[in-house]
GROMACS .gro file of C-alpha atoms in nm:
model
  265
    1MET     CA    1   4.391  -1.850  -0.493
    2GLN     CA    2   4.168  -1.741  -0.778
    3ASN     CA    3   3.900  -1.493  -0.688
    4ASP     CA    4   3.544  -1.571  -0.786
    5PRO     CA    5   3.394  -1.335  -1.043
    6PRO     CA    6   3.125  -1.105  -0.907
    7LEU     CA    7   2.779  -1.252  -0.927
    8LYS     CA    8   2.539  -1.108  -1.179
    9PHE     CA    9   2.174  -1.198  -1.203
   10VAL     CA   10   2.076  -1.363  -1.532
   11ASP     CA   11   1.941  -1.115  -1.783
   12GLU     CA   12   1.568  -1.087  -1.706
   13ARG     CA   13   1.490  -1.078  -2.077
   14SER     CA   14   1.605  -1.436  -2.122
   15GLU     CA   15   1.576  -1.605  -1.782
   16PRO     CA   16   1.277  -1.830  -1.709
   17VAL     CA   17   1.002  -1.665  -1.509
   18ASN     CA   18   1.014  -1.936  -1.243
   19ILE     CA   19   1.377  -1.849  -1.167
   20LYS     CA   20   1.292  -1.480  -1.136
   21ILE     CA   21   1.000  -1.559  -0.906
   22GLY     CA   22   1.211  -1.796  -0.696
   23ARG     CA   23   1.478  -1.531  -0.652
   24ALA     CA   24   1.219  -1.269  -0.560
   25LEU     CA   25   1.050  -1.503  -0.312
   26LEU     CA   26   1.385  -1.557  -0.145
   27GLY     CA   27   1.424  -1.182  -0.102
   28GLY     CA   28   1.071  -1.163   0.034
   29LEU     CA   29   1.146  -1.443   0.280
   30PHE     CA   30   1.447  -1.255   0.413
   31GLY     CA   31   1.231  -0.945   0.459
   32LEU     CA   32   0.948  -1.132   0.633
   33LEU     CA   33   1.192  -1.315   0.861
   34GLY     CA   34   1.369  -0.994   0.961
   35GLY     CA   35   1.044  -0.811   1.027
   36THR     CA   36   0.907  -1.097   1.237
   37ALA     CA   37   1.225  -1.121   1.445
   38PHE     CA   38   1.216  -0.744   1.498
   39THR     CA   39   0.854  -0.757   1.619
   40LEU     CA   40   0.897  -1.058   1.850
   41VAL     CA   41   1.194  -0.903   2.028
   42ALA     CA   42   1.016  -0.566   2.047
   43ILE     CA   43   0.716  -0.727   2.217
   44TYR     CA   44   0.926  -0.868   2.500
   45SER     CA   45   1.195  -0.596   2.516
   46ASP     CA   46   1.040  -0.412   2.811
   47ARG     CA   47   1.007  -0.730   3.015
   48LEU     CA   48   1.363  -0.824   2.927
   49PHE     CA   49   1.525  -0.491   3.015
   50PHE     CA   50   1.294  -0.390   3.301
   51PRO     CA   51   1.208  -0.713   3.485
   52HIS     CA   52   1.129  -0.521   3.804
   53LEU     CA   53   0.823  -0.363   3.638
   54PRO     CA   54   0.499  -0.559   3.574
   55MET     CA   55   0.484  -0.475   3.205
   56GLY     CA   56   0.195  -0.610   3.001
   57LEU     CA   57   0.218  -0.731   2.643
   58ASP     CA   58   0.032  -0.498   2.408
   59TRP     CA   59  -0.075  -0.757   2.152
   60ASP     CA   60  -0.317  -0.522   1.974
   61PHE     CA   61  -0.043  -0.267   1.907
   62TYR     CA   62   0.219  -0.518   1.796
   63THR     CA   63  -0.024  -0.716   1.582
   64THR     CA   64  -0.093  -0.396   1.389
   65PHE     CA   65   0.278  -0.313   1.394
   66TRP     CA   66   0.371  -0.651   1.244
   67ALA     CA   67   0.089  -0.627   0.988
   68TRP     CA   68   0.275  -0.327   0.845
   69LEU     CA   69   0.634  -0.436   0.903
   70GLY     CA   70   0.620  -0.805   0.809
   71PRO     CA   71   0.437  -0.785   0.474
   72GLY     CA   72   0.604  -0.449   0.409
   73LEU     CA   73   0.956  -0.592   0.432
   74LEU     CA   74   0.839  -0.896   0.237
   75ALA     CA   75   0.739  -0.663  -0.048
   76VAL     CA   76   1.068  -0.473  -0.019
   77GLY     CA   77   1.276  -0.791  -0.039
   78PHE     CA   78   1.062  -0.932  -0.320
   79LEU     CA   79   1.092  -0.626  -0.545
   80THR     CA   80   1.459  -0.573  -0.465
   81ALA     CA   81   1.551  -0.922  -0.585
   82TRP     CA   82   1.307  -0.930  -0.878
   83TRP     CA   83   1.493  -0.693  -1.109
   84PHE     CA   84   1.800  -0.781  -1.314
   85GLU     CA   85   1.937  -0.427  -1.298
   86THR     CA   86   2.074  -0.338  -0.955
   87TRP     CA   87   1.953   0.022  -0.971
   88LEU     CA   88   1.599  -0.089  -1.054
   89GLY     CA   89   1.599  -0.329  -0.761
   90LEU     CA   90   1.729  -0.067  -0.520
   91LEU     CA   91   1.491   0.199  -0.650
   92SER     CA   92   1.178  -0.014  -0.630
   93GLY     CA   93   1.276  -0.146  -0.287
   94THR     CA   94   1.339   0.199  -0.142
   95LEU     CA   95   1.016   0.337  -0.291
   96VAL     CA   96   0.811   0.065  -0.124
   97GLY     CA   97   1.015   0.079   0.196
   98ALA     CA   98   0.971   0.454   0.234
   99THR     CA   99   0.597   0.425   0.167
  100VAL     CA  100   0.554   0.154   0.430
  101LEU     CA  101   0.770   0.342   0.681
  102ILE     CA  102   0.563   0.661   0.652
  103LEU     CA  103   0.216   0.505   0.626
  104SER     CA  104   0.274   0.273   0.922
  105ASN     CA  105   0.320   0.576   1.148
  106MET     CA  106   0.019   0.772   1.021
  107PRO     CA  107  -0.270   0.577   1.183
  108THR     CA  108  -0.159   0.699   1.529
  109SER     CA  109  -0.121   1.058   1.414
  110ALA     CA  110  -0.384   1.317   1.511
  111ALA     CA  111  -0.310   1.527   1.202
  112SER     CA  112  -0.577   1.598   0.941
  113PRO     CA  113  -0.573   1.407   0.608
  114PHE     CA  114  -0.435   1.717   0.432
  115GLN     CA  115  -0.157   1.751   0.689
  116LYS     CA  116  -0.073   1.382   0.648
  117ILE     CA  117  -0.042   1.423   0.271
  118ILE     CA  118   0.190   1.723   0.312
  119THR     CA  119   0.397   1.530   0.567
  120PHE     CA  120   0.418   1.232   0.332
  121VAL     CA  121   0.554   1.447   0.049
  122ILE     CA  122   0.806   1.630   0.268
  123ILE     CA  123   0.963   1.327   0.436
  124PHE     CA  124   0.944   1.079   0.147
  125LEU     CA  125   1.298   1.140   0.017
  126PRO     CA  126   1.457   1.125   0.365
  127ALA     CA  127   1.263   0.803   0.427
  128MET     CA  128   1.407   0.657   0.105
  129ALA     CA  129   1.757   0.743   0.224
  130ILE     CA  130   1.687   0.564   0.553
  131CYS     CA  131   1.559   0.254   0.373
  132LEU     CA  132   1.837   0.230   0.112
  133PRO     CA  133   2.094   0.043   0.329
  134LEU     CA  134   1.831  -0.214   0.428
  135VAL     CA  135   1.723  -0.263   0.067
  136TYR     CA  136   2.085  -0.308  -0.043
  137PHE     CA  137   2.133  -0.562   0.239
  138PHE     CA  138   1.839  -0.772   0.116
  139ARG     CA  139   1.976  -0.776  -0.238
  140TRP     CA  140   2.320  -0.873  -0.104
  141LEU     CA  141   2.165  -1.161   0.092
  142VAL     CA  142   1.997  -1.298  -0.220
  143GLN     CA  143   2.320  -1.264  -0.420
  144GLN     CA  144   2.518  -1.451  -0.155
  145THR     CA  145   2.256  -1.726  -0.133
  146PHE     CA  146   2.268  -1.786  -0.509
  147ARG     CA  147   2.648  -1.782  -0.500
  148LEU     CA  148   2.670  -2.033  -0.215
  149ARG     CA  149   2.403  -2.282  -0.312
  150SER     CA  150   2.625  -2.470  -0.559
  151ARG     CA  151   2.932  -2.481  -0.334
  152ARG     CA  152   3.037  -2.759  -0.103
  153GLY     CA  153   2.910  -2.673   0.243
  154GLY     CA  154   2.706  -2.393   0.099
  155ALA     CA  155   2.395  -2.498   0.291
  156VAL     CA  156   2.572  -2.417   0.618
  157TRP     CA  157   2.665  -2.069   0.499
  158ILE     CA  158   2.314  -2.009   0.367
  159ALA     CA  159   2.175  -2.110   0.706
  160ALA     CA  160   2.418  -1.860   0.859
  161LEU     CA  161   2.272  -1.587   0.637
  162PHE     CA  162   1.923  -1.664   0.764
  163LEU     CA  163   2.055  -1.660   1.120
  164LEU     CA  164   2.218  -1.323   1.049
  165VAL     CA  165   1.882  -1.181   0.942
  166ILE     CA  166   1.718  -1.309   1.261
  167VAL     CA  167   1.994  -1.168   1.483
  168LEU     CA  168   1.997  -0.827   1.315
  169GLY     CA  169   1.618  -0.809   1.311
  170GLY     CA  170   1.606  -0.897   1.680
  171ALA     CA  171   1.877  -0.642   1.758
  172GLY     CA  172   1.667  -0.377   1.586
  173GLY     CA  173   1.367  -0.476   1.796
  174ILE     CA  174   1.561  -0.392   2.112
  175GLY     CA  175   1.533  -0.029   2.007
  176MET     CA  176   1.158  -0.047   2.076
  177ARG     CA  177   1.215  -0.070   2.451
  178MET     CA  178   1.090   0.207   2.676
  179PRO     CA  179   1.281   0.538   2.669
  180ILE     CA  180   1.411   0.659   3.003
  181ARG     CA  181   1.127   0.908   3.057
  182ALA     CA  182   0.870   0.634   3.002
  183VAL     CA  183   1.059   0.410   3.246
  184ASN     CA  184   1.037   0.684   3.507
  185ALA     CA  185   0.666   0.735   3.441
  186VAL     CA  186   0.585   0.364   3.465
  187THR     CA  187   0.800   0.324   3.777
  188LYS     CA  188   0.617   0.616   3.940
  189MET     CA  189   0.281   0.455   3.863
  190ASP     CA  190   0.394   0.113   3.985
  191THR     CA  191   0.517   0.254   4.316
  192ALA     CA  192   0.205   0.464   4.366
  193LEU     CA  193  -0.031   0.171   4.312
  194GLN     CA  194   0.151  -0.049   4.561
  195ASN     CA  195   0.138   0.208   4.841
  196THR     CA  196  -0.124   0.422   5.011
  197PRO     CA  197  -0.171   0.742   4.809
  198ASN     CA  198  -0.017   1.055   4.955
  199PRO     CA  199  -0.243   1.345   5.053
  200GLY     CA  200  -0.343   1.539   4.744
  201SER     CA  201  -0.266   1.248   4.510
  202ALA     CA  202  -0.481   1.215   4.199
  203LEU     CA  203  -0.528   0.850   4.292
  204LEU     CA  204  -0.742   0.946   4.593
  205LYS     CA  205  -1.028   1.026   4.354
  206LEU     CA  206  -1.047   0.662   4.243
  207THR     CA  207  -1.324   0.502   4.447
  208ARG     CA  208  -1.247   0.137   4.362
  209LEU     CA  209  -0.870   0.147   4.397
  210ALA     CA  210  -0.869   0.059   4.767
  211ALA     CA  211  -1.053  -0.267   4.699
  212HIS     CA  212  -0.782  -0.367   4.453
  213ARG     CA  213  -0.488  -0.277   4.673
  214GLY     CA  214  -0.234  -0.561   4.676
  215GLN     CA  215  -0.380  -0.734   4.371
  216PRO     CA  216  -0.149  -0.802   4.073
  217PHE     CA  217  -0.172  -0.579   3.768
  218GLU     CA  218   0.003  -0.516   3.438
  219LEU     CA  219   0.120  -0.177   3.314
  220PHE     CA  220   0.098  -0.027   2.966
  221TYR     CA  221   0.215   0.313   2.846
  222ALA     CA  222   0.163   0.546   2.551
  223LYS     CA  223   0.237   0.907   2.464
  224SER     CA  224   0.001   1.119   2.666
  225THR     CA  225  -0.306   1.282   2.514
  226TYR     CA  226  -0.323   1.513   2.816
  227THR     CA  227   0.029   1.658   2.824
  228THR     CA  228   0.313   1.689   2.576
  229GLN     CA  229   0.561   1.622   2.856
  230GLY     CA  230   0.459   1.279   2.973
  231TYR     CA  231   0.287   0.946   2.922
  232ASP     CA  232  -0.052   0.789   2.978
  233VAL     CA  233   0.006   0.483   3.196
  234ARG     CA  234  -0.262   0.213   3.230
  235ALA     CA  235  -0.281  -0.045   3.507
  236VAL     CA  236  -0.495  -0.346   3.413
  237TYR     CA  237  -0.606  -0.582   3.690
  238GLY     CA  238  -0.711  -0.943   3.647
  239ASP     CA  239  -1.082  -0.874   3.701
  240GLY     CA  240  -1.093  -0.607   3.428
  241TYR     CA  241  -1.047  -0.305   3.652
  242VAL     CA  242  -0.840  -0.041   3.471
  243ILE     CA  243  -0.671   0.273   3.597
  244LYS     CA  244  -0.536   0.528   3.352
  245CYS     CA  245  -0.327   0.823   3.465
  246ALA     CA  246  -0.124   1.090   3.292
  247VAL     CA  247   0.228   1.097   3.434
  248VAL     CA  248   0.412   1.421   3.370
  249THR     CA  249   0.785   1.369   3.315
  250TYR     CA  250   0.894   1.727   3.254
  251SER     CA  251   1.156   1.665   3.520
  252ILE     CA  252   1.327   1.328   3.484
  253ASP     CA  253   1.404   1.312   3.856
  254SER     CA  254   1.055   1.387   3.985
  255PRO     CA  255   0.767   1.272   3.762
  256TYR     CA  256   0.420   1.320   3.906
  257ILE     CA  257   0.078   1.165   3.850
  258THR     CA  258  -0.220   1.372   3.740
  259LYS     CA  259  -0.564   1.330   3.577
  260CYS     CA  260  -0.656   0.972   3.671
  261GLU     CA  261  -0.967   0.777   3.569
  262GLU     CA  262  -1.095   0.427   3.637
  263THR     CA  263  -1.317   0.180   3.452
  264GLY     CA  264  -1.441  -0.171   3.518
  265PRO     CA  265  -1.552  -0.349   3.837
   0.00000   0.00000   0.00000
C-alpha cells in the first residue's frame, strides 16, 4: 500500500487569500470549540463529581473565564493555521497562547501593576512551553482536515476530529473541579448550616440564620481573603440572604469555620 506524501500547506506567496483565510478560520473554529467545551464541563464539574453538595453555578466567574479562553484559543488556532511555515505558525500560536494564559489569571491577583509586569516577564517562556503542545495539536487538526476533505468518507473522519476536540476540551474542564481541601471546606459549611450551631461556633453571631434554617441554599467557594490556609464559602438562599464564612483547612481532617458575615433579608 502506497503511503500518502506528507501534507504541506500551499506556499503563502502564491495561494489565494481566501484559501489562507479559510484555513485560518478552521483553526480558529477548533480553538473556539475546544475552549467552549472546556468551559461548559468546568461549570458543571462540581455538581457532577460532588452531587451530595448543593453547589451553585458561578455564571459571573465562568462568563469571564470563557471570555478569555474562547476567543483566546480562537486566536491561537487562527494564527497557527495562517502561516505557511510550520515554525511561524507554532511561534505565533505559542506567543498568543502564553499571553492569554498569563493575562487571564491576572485580574484576580492582588499584586500591584509593577509586580504583575515582573511576573509576566518571568513566566512568559514557561507559559510558551506549556502552550506549545496545544498549538501543535491545532495545526495538526487543520492539516488532517485538509488531507481528508477530498477522500471518500472523509466527512466522517473530519466529524471525528471535531468530536475529538470536544472530548479533549471537556476532559480538560474536569480539572476545574474542586480540590480536596475545598471539598472539605464546603462539606463543613453544608453540614453546619443544616444543623444547630455548636457552642462557640462563628455561626451563632448571625442573627438571621435561625429564620432560614431548613431552607434550601446553594454554595460557592473561592480562595480565602482572610486566611492563606482555607476558603471563603458563601451560602446563597432563595430570598437573597447570603452567609459568607472563612473555612480554615490547615488540617484536612478537621476544617473549622471562622469569621462569618451575613447580608440580605
